[in-house]
Amino acid sequence: MKGYVFHAPGQSTWQELPDPAIEDPTDVIVRVDAVTICGTDLHILKGDVPEVRPGTVLGHEAVGEIVETGTDVRTVRPGDRVLVSCISACGRCGYCREGMYGQCRGGGGWILGHLIDGTQAEYVRVPHADLSVHPLPGTVANEDAVLLADIFPTAYEVGVLNGRVRPGDTVVVVGAGPVGLAAIATARLFGPERVVAVDRAASRLQAAKEFGAEAVADAGEDPEQLIADLTGGLGADVVIEAVGLPETFELCTRVVRPGGHLANVGVHGASATLHLEDLWIRNVTITTGLVDTHSTPTLLRMAAAGRLPTRQFVTHTFPLDHMQEAYDVFGNAAETGALKVVLGVPQHEVVPVHPTV
Ligand code: NAD
Ligand code: ZN
């Protein structure tokens, strides 16, 4: 088979590889029918995630068909169409018992495209299959479902739920990439007074408006002033960091109101300064998190009911073997207007409803 292999920061190739095989009785092999690229994959290519060993197939989001199951797999069988979650879960450890699958101590957690070979390939081995893949209803198309592997549960759990968005809140989302846009969309499920998006790319701010942000601010101008003006000088009830840079995290700590919540979603590769000398007196709650994907079944039901703007994310589609081109387009989003690139879906099946970005 072929897959997209990380060799070193800045070096990766679509290349021939041995087919994956069942290694443990709880494994399945999935034929990848649709796969996407995550901002986190770009972090890996930059060298921000040093645990990724040279030779690892990247990717942690896919939709495909089960082609083989280990002898202990109970919930899926060959021929089933499934969503491959970015998080695998043993289901037995203390964390899994609490639904905190991202922290699984039994061999799960974020392993695909991180600690073991991932989904940007023709086939992928998924360990602990019973809790790590989700059978898909026929009503959810591949290019919609693949967005529920990572960005929707991430934005919803680590951003919106950790940030405790409530009706009437002012919610600021810093970073209007796919994760930030999914945070805007899922924050709106809670009836906030307004959502404000901050980004430095005009195309992303335009997308934020289309996903429902009432106000947008260019990060290069004065987002702090805009947020102060909108909130009577107080700051936002909830601030969601969806970039992963020291300066954006630090901006978030300056625009959250006393008693507010700052939910960090971004993957950080460098240390940020925590200004405790300003924050200690402000009763601010700061949360961090790796997505658990405990919300995936809920999000799948919502997608099947047409309640999530999944298709709006898909700006570009490619055949699976155009992986490098897809990375180039996704990695240059400010110029290409890419939100999510989906590989493996026949071109004619996707009608972008997002032509302006
Ligand atoms: P992305 O790179 O597509 O989007 C980041 C956005 O931030 C872009 O729109 C970019 O223009 C904007 N940006 C860059 N610098 C900025 C600045 N100085 N000020 C304001 N905006 C700026 O990434 P994404 O796929 O949307 O993911 C967002 C973050 O979430 C990434 O760090 C990703 O690794 C992380 N992530 C975390 C988890 C988790 O479990 N915690 C899971 C998935 C992704
Ligand atoms: Zn576990």
Coordinates of C-alpha atoms and ligand atoms in Angstrom, one line a residue:
M1 CA 0.0 0.0 0.0
K2 CA 1.0 3.7 0.0
G3 CA 1.1 6.1 2.9
Y4 CA 2.3 9.5 3.9
V5 CA 5.5 9.1 6.0
F6 CA 7.1 11.6 8.3
H7 CA 10.9 11.4 8.0
A8 CA 12.1 14.5 9.8
P9 CA 10.8 18.1 10.4
G10 CA 10.1 19.4 6.9
Q11 CA 10.6 16.0 5.2
S12 CA 7.7 13.7 4.4
T13 CA 6.7 11.6 1.4
W14 CA 3.8 9.6 -0.1
Q15 CA 5.5 6.3 -0.6
E16 CA 5.2 2.5 -0.9
L17 CA 4.9 0.6 2.5
P18 CA 4.0 -2.9 3.7
D19 CA 0.3 -3.4 4.2
P20 CA -0.7 -3.2 7.9
A21 CA -1.7 -6.5 9.6
I22 CA -3.6 -7.5 12.7
E23 CA -1.1 -7.4 15.6
D24 CA -3.5 -7.8 18.6
P25 CA -6.8 -9.6 18.8
T26 CA -8.6 -6.2 19.4
D27 CA -7.2 -4.6 16.2
V28 CA -9.1 -4.0 13.0
I29 CA -7.7 -3.1 9.5
V30 CA -9.6 -0.3 7.8
R31 CA -9.5 0.5 4.1
V32 CA -9.3 4.3 4.1
D33 CA -12.0 5.9 1.9
A34 CA -11.7 9.5 3.1
V35 CA -9.0 11.2 5.1
T36 CA -8.1 14.7 6.0
I37 CA -5.2 16.8 7.3
C38 CA -5.1 18.4 10.7
G39 CA -3.4 21.6 12.0
T40 CA -1.7 19.1 14.3
D41 CA -0.1 17.4 11.3
L42 CA 1.4 20.7 10.4
H43 CA 2.8 21.0 13.9
I44 CA 4.4 17.6 13.6
L45 CA 6.0 18.6 10.3
K46 CA 7.4 21.7 12.0
G47 CA 8.9 19.5 14.7
D48 CA 6.6 20.7 17.5
V49 CA 5.6 17.1 18.4
P50 CA 9.0 15.4 18.9
E51 CA 7.5 12.0 20.0
V52 CA 6.6 11.3 16.4
R53 CA 9.3 8.9 15.2
P54 CA 10.8 9.1 11.7
G55 CA 9.0 6.5 9.6
T56 CA 5.6 7.1 11.1
V57 CA 2.6 7.3 8.8
L58 CA 0.8 10.6 9.7
G59 CA -3.0 11.2 10.1
H60 CA -5.5 10.6 12.8
E61 CA -8.9 11.2 11.0
A62 CA -10.5 8.9 8.5
V63 CA -13.6 7.2 7.2
G64 CA -13.3 3.7 5.7
E65 CA -14.5 0.1 5.5
I66 CA -13.4 -2.6 7.9
V67 CA -11.6 -5.3 5.9
E68 CA -10.3 -7.5 8.7
T69 CA -11.0 -7.9 12.4
G70 CA -9.0 -9.5 15.3
T71 CA -10.5 -12.4 17.1
D72 CA -11.6 -10.3 20.1
V73 CA -13.4 -7.5 18.2
R74 CA -17.1 -7.6 19.1
T75 CA -18.8 -4.5 17.7
V76 CA -17.8 -4.3 14.1
R77 CA -17.2 -6.8 11.3
P78 CA -15.7 -6.7 7.8
G79 CA -17.8 -4.6 5.4
D80 CA -18.8 -2.1 8.1
R81 CA -18.4 1.5 7.2
V82 CA -16.8 3.3 10.2
L83 CA -15.4 6.6 11.4
V84 CA -11.8 6.2 12.7
S85 CA -11.6 8.5 15.8
C86 CA -8.4 10.5 16.4
I87 CA -8.4 8.9 19.9
S88 CA -8.2 5.2 20.6
A89 CA -9.5 3.8 23.9
C90 CA -8.8 0.5 25.7
G91 CA -12.1 0.9 27.6
R92 CA -10.7 -0.7 30.8
C93 CA -8.3 1.7 32.4
G94 CA -9.3 4.2 35.0
Y95 CA -9.3 7.1 32.6
C96 CA -11.4 5.3 30.0
R97 CA -13.9 4.4 32.8
E98 CA -14.4 8.1 33.3
G99 CA -14.7 8.8 29.5
M100 CA -11.3 10.5 29.5
Y101 CA -10.2 8.4 26.6
G102 CA -7.5 10.9 25.5
Q103 CA -5.6 10.0 28.7
C104 CA -6.0 6.2 28.2
R105 CA -3.3 4.2 30.1
G106 CA -4.1 0.9 28.4
G107 CA -2.5 1.6 25.0
G108 CA -5.0 4.1 23.6
G109 CA -5.2 7.9 23.6
W110 CA -3.8 9.8 20.7
I111 CA -1.7 7.1 19.1
L112 CA -2.7 7.1 15.4
G113 CA -0.3 9.2 13.3
H114 CA 1.6 10.0 16.6
L115 CA 2.9 6.9 18.3
I116 CA 1.9 4.4 15.6
D117 CA 1.1 4.5 11.9
G118 CA -1.9 6.7 11.1
T119 CA -4.7 7.1 8.6
Q120 CA -3.0 9.0 5.7
A121 CA -2.6 5.8 3.8
E122 CA -4.6 3.2 1.8
Y123 CA -5.0 1.0 4.9
V124 CA -4.7 1.6 8.6
R125 CA -4.5 -0.7 11.7
V126 CA -6.7 0.6 14.5
P127 CA -6.1 -0.9 17.9
H128 CA -8.8 -1.3 20.5
A129 CA -11.3 -1.2 17.7
D130 CA -14.5 -1.6 19.8
L131 CA -14.1 1.9 21.4
S132 CA -11.9 3.5 18.7
V133 CA -14.1 3.3 15.6
H134 CA -17.8 4.3 15.2
P135 CA -20.1 2.6 12.8
L136 CA -21.6 5.2 10.5
P137 CA -25.2 5.7 9.6
G138 CA -25.7 5.6 5.8
T139 CA -27.2 9.1 6.0
V140 CA -23.8 10.7 6.8
A141 CA -21.5 11.1 3.8
N142 CA -17.8 10.4 4.1
E143 CA -16.8 14.0 3.7
D144 CA -19.1 15.1 6.5
A145 CA -18.2 12.2 8.8
V146 CA -14.5 12.7 8.5
L147 CA -14.9 16.1 10.3
L148 CA -16.1 14.3 13.4
A149 CA -12.9 12.3 13.8
D150 CA -11.1 15.3 15.4
I151 CA -12.0 18.9 14.7
F152 CA -15.7 18.8 15.9
P153 CA -15.1 16.8 19.1
T154 CA -12.0 18.8 19.8
A155 CA -13.6 22.2 19.4
Y156 CA -16.7 21.1 21.3
E157 CA -15.1 19.3 24.2
V158 CA -11.8 21.1 24.7
G159 CA -13.1 24.5 23.7
V160 CA -16.9 24.9 24.3
L161 CA -17.5 22.4 27.1
N162 CA -14.3 23.0 29.0
G163 CA -14.9 26.8 28.5
R164 CA -18.4 26.3 30.0
V165 CA -20.2 28.4 27.4
R166 CA -23.6 29.5 28.7
P167 CA -26.6 31.3 27.2
G168 CA -25.9 35.1 27.0
D169 CA -22.1 34.7 27.1
T170 CA -19.6 36.7 25.0
V171 CA -17.3 34.0 23.6
V172 CA -14.0 34.9 21.9
V173 CA -12.4 32.4 19.7
V174 CA -8.7 33.1 18.9
G175 CA -7.7 31.3 15.7
A176 CA -10.4 30.7 13.0
G177 CA -8.9 27.6 11.5
P178 CA -11.0 24.5 11.2
V179 CA -10.9 23.9 15.0
G180 CA -11.8 27.6 15.8
L181 CA -14.6 27.6 13.2
A182 CA -16.0 24.3 14.7
A183 CA -15.8 26.1 18.1
I184 CA -17.8 29.0 16.8
A185 CA -20.4 26.6 15.3
T186 CA -20.7 24.5 18.5
A187 CA -20.6 27.5 20.9
R188 CA -23.6 28.8 19.1
L189 CA -25.6 25.7 20.2
F190 CA -25.6 27.3 23.7
G191 CA -27.1 30.6 22.7
P192 CA -24.3 33.0 23.5
E193 CA -24.9 36.7 23.2
R194 CA -22.1 37.0 20.6
V195 CA -19.1 35.1 19.3
V196 CA -16.1 37.1 18.4
A197 CA -13.4 35.6 16.2
V198 CA -9.8 36.7 16.1
D199 CA -7.4 35.7 13.3
R200 CA -4.7 37.3 11.2
A201 CA -5.9 35.9 7.9
A202 CA -8.7 37.9 6.2
S203 CA -10.0 34.7 4.5
R204 CA -10.4 33.0 7.9
L205 CA -12.2 36.0 9.4
Q206 CA -14.6 35.9 6.4
A207 CA -15.2 32.2 7.1
A208 CA -15.8 33.0 10.8
K209 CA -18.6 35.3 9.8
E210 CA -20.1 32.6 7.6
F211 CA -19.9 30.2 10.5
G212 CA -21.8 32.6 12.7
A213 CA -19.4 34.9 14.4
E214 CA -21.1 38.3 15.1
A215 CA -17.8 40.2 15.2
V216 CA -14.3 39.6 13.9
A217 CA -11.0 41.2 14.7
D218 CA -7.7 41.1 12.9
A219 CA -5.0 39.9 15.3
G220 CA -2.6 42.5 13.8
E221 CA -4.9 45.4 14.7
D222 CA -6.3 45.8 18.2
P223 CA -8.5 42.8 19.2
E224 CA -8.2 43.7 22.9
Q225 CA -9.8 47.1 22.3
L226 CA -12.7 45.6 20.3
I227 CA -13.4 43.0 23.0
A228 CA -13.2 45.7 25.7
D229 CA -15.6 47.9 23.7
L230 CA -18.1 45.0 23.2
T231 CA -18.1 44.0 26.9
G232 CA -18.1 47.3 28.7
G233 CA -14.4 47.0 29.4
L234 CA -14.9 43.7 31.3
G235 CA -13.6 41.1 28.9
A236 CA -15.1 37.9 27.5
D237 CA -16.9 35.3 29.6
V238 CA -15.2 32.5 27.6
V239 CA -12.0 32.7 25.5
I240 CA -11.0 29.7 23.4
E241 CA -7.4 29.5 22.2
A242 CA -7.3 27.6 18.9
V243 CA -3.9 28.6 17.4
G244 CA -1.1 27.2 19.6
L245 CA 1.3 30.1 19.9
P246 CA 2.7 31.9 23.0
E247 CA 1.3 35.2 21.8
T248 CA -2.2 33.9 21.2
F249 CA -2.4 32.2 24.5
E250 CA -1.1 35.4 26.2
L251 CA -3.7 37.4 24.3
C252 CA -6.4 35.1 25.6
T253 CA -5.3 35.7 29.2
R254 CA -5.7 39.5 28.6
V255 CA -9.2 39.4 27.1
V256 CA -10.9 37.0 29.6
R257 CA -13.1 38.7 32.2
P258 CA -12.6 38.2 35.9
G259 CA -14.3 35.0 36.8
G260 CA -14.2 33.9 33.1
H261 CA -12.9 30.7 31.5
L262 CA -10.0 30.4 29.2
A263 CA -10.0 27.0 27.3
N264 CA -6.8 26.2 25.6
V265 CA -7.2 24.0 22.5
G266 CA -4.0 24.8 20.6
V267 CA -1.1 22.4 20.5
H268 CA 1.9 24.4 21.8
G269 CA 5.5 23.8 20.8
A270 CA 7.0 26.6 22.8
S271 CA 6.4 28.0 26.3
A272 CA 4.1 30.8 26.9
T273 CA 4.4 33.3 29.8
L274 CA 1.7 32.9 32.4
H275 CA 1.3 36.3 33.9
L276 CA 0.2 35.2 37.4
E277 CA 1.1 38.6 38.7
D278 CA -2.0 39.9 36.8
L279 CA -4.1 36.8 36.9
W280 CA -4.0 35.7 40.5
I281 CA -6.6 38.2 41.6
R282 CA -9.0 37.7 38.6
N283 CA -10.6 34.3 39.4
V284 CA -9.8 33.1 35.9
T285 CA -10.2 29.3 35.2
I286 CA -7.7 28.1 32.6
T287 CA -8.2 24.6 31.2
T288 CA -6.0 22.5 28.9
G289 CA -6.9 19.3 27.2
L290 CA -6.4 16.7 24.6
V291 CA -9.7 15.7 23.1
D292 CA -11.4 12.6 24.5
T293 CA -13.9 12.1 21.7
H294 CA -16.6 11.2 24.3
S295 CA -18.9 13.5 22.4
T296 CA -18.5 11.7 19.0
P297 CA -21.7 9.7 19.2
T298 CA -23.7 12.8 20.1
L299 CA -22.0 14.8 17.3
L300 CA -22.7 11.9 14.8
R301 CA -26.4 12.0 15.7
M302 CA -26.4 15.8 15.2
A303 CA -24.6 15.5 11.8
A304 CA -27.1 12.8 10.7
A305 CA -29.9 15.3 11.6
G306 CA -28.2 18.0 9.6
R307 CA -27.5 20.1 12.7
L308 CA -23.7 20.6 12.1
P309 CA -22.2 22.7 9.3
T310 CA -19.8 19.9 8.3
R311 CA -19.8 20.3 4.5
Q312 CA -19.0 24.0 4.8
F313 CA -15.5 23.0 5.9
V314 CA -14.6 21.1 2.8
T315 CA -13.0 23.6 0.5
H316 CA -10.8 21.2 -1.5
T317 CA -10.9 17.5 -2.4
F318 CA -8.2 15.3 -3.9
P319 CA -7.6 11.7 -4.8
L320 CA -5.8 9.9 -2.0
D321 CA -2.5 9.8 -3.8
H322 CA -2.3 13.6 -4.2
M323 CA -1.3 13.8 -0.5
Q324 CA 1.6 16.2 -1.0
E325 CA -0.5 18.6 -3.1
A326 CA -3.2 18.5 -0.4
Y327 CA -0.6 19.3 2.3
D328 CA 0.7 22.2 0.2
V329 CA -2.8 23.6 -0.2
F330 CA -3.7 23.1 3.5
G331 CA -0.4 24.4 4.7
N332 CA -0.8 27.6 2.7
A333 CA -4.4 28.3 3.8
A334 CA -4.0 32.1 3.9
E335 CA -3.3 32.0 0.1
T336 CA -5.4 29.0 -1.0
G337 CA -8.4 29.7 1.3
A338 CA -8.4 26.1 2.4
L339 CA -10.4 25.1 5.5
K340 CA -10.4 21.3 5.4
V341 CA -9.0 19.3 2.5
V342 CA -10.5 15.8 2.1
L343 CA -8.7 13.1 0.2
G344 CA -10.3 10.0 -1.3
V345 CA -13.7 11.4 -2.0
P346 CA -14.5 11.5 -5.7
Q347 CA -14.5 15.1 -6.9
H348 CA -18.1 15.1 -8.1
E349 CA -19.5 14.2 -4.7
V350 CA -18.4 17.4 -3.1
V351 CA -20.1 20.6 -4.0
P352 CA -18.4 23.3 -1.9
V353 CA -21.0 25.5 -0.3
H354 CA -18.2 27.8 0.8
P355 CA -17.0 29.3 -2.5
T356 CA -15.9 32.6 -1.0
V357 CA -13.0 31.3 1.1
Ligands
NAD1 P1 -4.9 25.9 11.7 O1 -3.4 26.0 11.7 O2 -5.6 25.5 10.5 O3 -5.6 27.2 12.2 C1 -4.9 28.1 13.1 C2 -5.5 29.5 12.8 O4 -4.7 30.4 13.6 C3 -5.3 30.0 11.3 O5 -6.5 30.5 10.8 C4 -4.2 31.1 11.5 O6 -4.4 32.1 10.5 C5 -4.5 31.6 12.9 N1 -3.3 32.3 13.4 C6 -2.0 32.0 13.3 N2 -1.3 32.9 14.0 C7 -2.1 33.7 14.6 C8 -2.0 34.8 15.4 N3 -0.8 35.3 15.8 N4 -3.1 35.5 15.9 C9 -4.3 35.0 15.5 N5 -4.6 34.0 14.7 C10 -3.5 33.3 14.3 O7 -5.2 24.8 12.9 P2 -6.5 24.0 13.3 O8 -6.6 22.7 12.5 O9 -7.7 24.9 13.3 O10 -6.2 23.7 14.8 C11 -6.0 24.7 15.7 C12 -5.2 24.3 16.9 O11 -5.8 23.2 17.6 C13 -3.8 23.7 16.4 O12 -2.8 24.2 17.3 C14 -4.0 22.2 16.5 O13 -2.8 21.6 16.6 C15 -4.9 22.2 17.7 N6 -5.6 20.9 18.0 C16 -5.7 20.5 19.3 C17 -6.3 19.4 19.6 C18 -6.5 19.0 21.1 O14 -6.9 17.9 21.4 N7 -6.2 19.9 22.0 C19 -6.9 18.6 18.6 C20 -6.8 19.0 17.3 C21 -6.1 20.2 17.0
ZN2 ZN -8.0 3.2 28.6

